[in-house]
């Protein structure tokens, strides 16, 4: 997450929403609020314990390799150009002449038949 401004922004936004959740959930039944607090505290403690290198080693959790820092700038994605390319690609794929199949002809001929007025034996 270091060096990625979008990830930092999302993390900070998640923290704000977590704090704002408390006032909104105070009107919920107390059992739900108590369950959420207990569950979240347990999950937080579990996550913190798993970050300890000794615990990871004891449980056999594999080490995540460090990603090399990329110094070259990534090419920016132009949304307008991408949409334009997608539109031309879809037009090229649908511009082929489509011949009706036998099944389509059978369905058309079946639906054009007059309906049976009654089933008399």
Short mmCIF file of C-alpha atoms in Angstrom, two decimals:
data_model
loop_
_atom_site.label_atom_id
_atom_site.label_comp_id
_atom_site.label_asym_id
_atom_site.label_seq_id
_atom_site.Cartn_x
_atom_site.Cartn_y
_atom_site.Cartn_z
CA UNK A 1 0.00 0.00 0.00
CA UNK A 2 2.96 2.27 0.30
CA UNK A 3 3.19 4.50 -2.71
CA UNK A 4 -0.36 3.73 -3.85
CA UNK A 5 -2.51 6.81 -3.14
CA UNK A 6 -5.75 5.05 -4.08
CA UNK A 7 -5.19 2.32 -1.49
CA UNK A 8 -4.43 4.87 1.23
CA UNK A 9 -7.58 6.81 0.34
CA UNK A 10 -9.73 3.67 0.46
CA UNK A 11 -8.22 2.66 3.81
CA UNK A 12 -8.93 6.08 5.31
CA UNK A 13 -12.46 6.08 3.88
CA UNK A 14 -13.09 2.66 5.41
CA UNK A 15 -11.97 3.97 8.79
CA UNK A 16 -14.39 6.92 8.52
CA UNK A 17 -17.27 4.61 7.62
CA UNK A 18 -16.39 2.33 10.52
CA UNK A 19 -16.62 5.25 12.95
CA UNK A 20 -19.88 6.49 11.38
CA UNK A 21 -21.42 3.03 11.68
CA UNK A 22 -21.64 3.28 15.47
CA UNK A 23 -24.17 6.16 15.61
CA UNK A 24 -26.26 4.63 12.83
CA UNK A 25 -26.44 1.22 14.50
CA UNK A 26 -27.30 2.53 17.96
CA UNK A 27 -31.00 2.37 17.11
CA UNK A 28 -30.71 -1.33 16.22
CA UNK A 29 -31.68 -3.95 18.80
CA UNK A 30 -29.00 -4.19 21.48
CA UNK A 31 -28.29 -7.88 20.76
CA UNK A 32 -27.18 -7.08 17.18
CA UNK A 33 -25.01 -4.21 18.37
CA UNK A 34 -23.44 -6.42 21.07
CA UNK A 35 -22.82 -9.21 18.53
CA UNK A 36 -21.17 -6.87 16.03
CA UNK A 37 -18.90 -5.32 18.66
CA UNK A 38 -17.85 -8.72 19.99
CA UNK A 39 -17.32 -10.17 16.52
CA UNK A 40 -15.31 -7.18 15.30
CA UNK A 41 -13.11 -7.12 18.41
CA UNK A 42 -12.41 -10.84 18.03
CA UNK A 43 -11.57 -10.38 14.32
CA UNK A 44 -9.31 -7.44 15.11
CA UNK A 45 -7.46 -9.41 17.80
CA UNK A 46 -7.16 -12.44 15.52
CA UNK A 47 -5.72 -10.29 12.73
CA UNK A 48 -3.23 -8.61 15.08
CA UNK A 49 -2.06 -11.95 16.46
CA UNK A 50 -1.52 -13.31 12.94
CA UNK A 51 0.74 -10.36 12.12
CA UNK A 52 3.28 -11.47 14.75
CA UNK A 53 6.15 -13.22 12.90
CA UNK A 54 6.55 -15.89 15.62
CA UNK A 55 2.89 -16.86 15.40
CA UNK A 56 3.07 -17.00 11.60
CA UNK A 57 6.07 -19.31 11.80
CA UNK A 58 4.43 -21.55 14.43
CA UNK A 59 1.25 -21.89 12.35
CA UNK A 60 3.14 -22.40 9.09
CA UNK A 61 1.79 -19.31 7.37
CA UNK A 62 3.98 -18.68 4.30
CA UNK A 63 5.85 -15.40 3.94
CA UNK A 64 4.47 -13.06 1.31
CA UNK A 65 7.30 -11.98 -0.98
CA UNK A 66 7.96 -8.26 -1.15
CA UNK A 67 6.95 -6.60 -4.41
CA UNK A 68 9.73 -4.67 -6.11
CA UNK A 69 9.10 -0.95 -6.22
CA UNK A 70 8.30 0.11 -9.77
CA UNK A 71 9.83 3.46 -10.61
CA UNK A 72 8.55 3.65 -14.19
CA UNK A 73 5.20 5.42 -14.41
CA UNK A 74 2.26 3.32 -15.44
CA UNK A 75 0.49 4.35 -18.60
CA UNK A 76 -2.70 6.18 -17.83
CA UNK A 77 -5.95 4.71 -19.06
CA UNK A 78 -8.04 7.05 -21.17
CA UNK A 79 -11.65 6.02 -20.62
CA UNK A 80 -12.92 7.73 -23.77
CA UNK A 81 -10.37 5.94 -25.97
CA UNK A 82 -11.07 2.59 -24.31
CA UNK A 83 -14.82 2.97 -24.86
CA UNK A 84 -14.26 4.00 -28.46
CA UNK A 85 -12.08 0.92 -29.07
CA UNK A 86 -14.66 -1.34 -27.44
CA UNK A 87 -17.42 0.15 -29.59
CA UNK A 88 -15.49 -0.36 -32.83
CA UNK A 89 -14.59 -3.90 -31.80
CA UNK A 90 -18.23 -4.75 -31.09
CA UNK A 91 -19.33 -3.20 -34.38
CA UNK A 92 -16.76 -5.24 -36.29
CA UNK A 93 -17.87 -8.46 -34.64
CA UNK A 94 -21.56 -7.78 -35.42
CA UNK A 95 -21.00 -6.52 -38.95
CA UNK A 96 -20.74 -10.06 -40.32
CA UNK A 97 -23.85 -11.14 -42.24
CA UNK A 98 -25.95 -13.49 -40.20
CA UNK A 99 -27.75 -16.22 -42.10
CA UNK A 100 -30.88 -17.68 -40.58
CA UNK A 101 -30.47 -21.22 -39.42
CA UNK A 102 -32.85 -24.10 -39.93
CA UNK A 103 -33.98 -23.88 -36.33
CA UNK A 104 -34.90 -20.22 -36.76
CA UNK A 105 -36.81 -21.09 -39.94
CA UNK A 106 -38.66 -23.88 -38.14
CA UNK A 107 -39.62 -21.57 -35.29
CA UNK A 108 -40.85 -18.92 -37.73
CA UNK A 109 -42.82 -21.43 -39.79
CA UNK A 110 -44.28 -23.04 -36.66
CA UNK A 111 -45.42 -19.72 -35.23
CA UNK A 112 -47.07 -18.76 -38.54
CA UNK A 113 -49.31 -21.86 -38.54
CA UNK A 114 -52.91 -21.35 -37.56
CA UNK A 115 -53.67 -22.47 -34.02
CA UNK A 116 -55.71 -25.58 -33.30
CA UNK A 117 -59.20 -24.52 -32.32
CA UNK A 118 -60.14 -27.58 -30.38
CA UNK A 119 -58.95 -31.06 -29.61
CA UNK A 120 -61.79 -33.33 -30.53
CA UNK A 121 -61.42 -37.06 -30.84
#
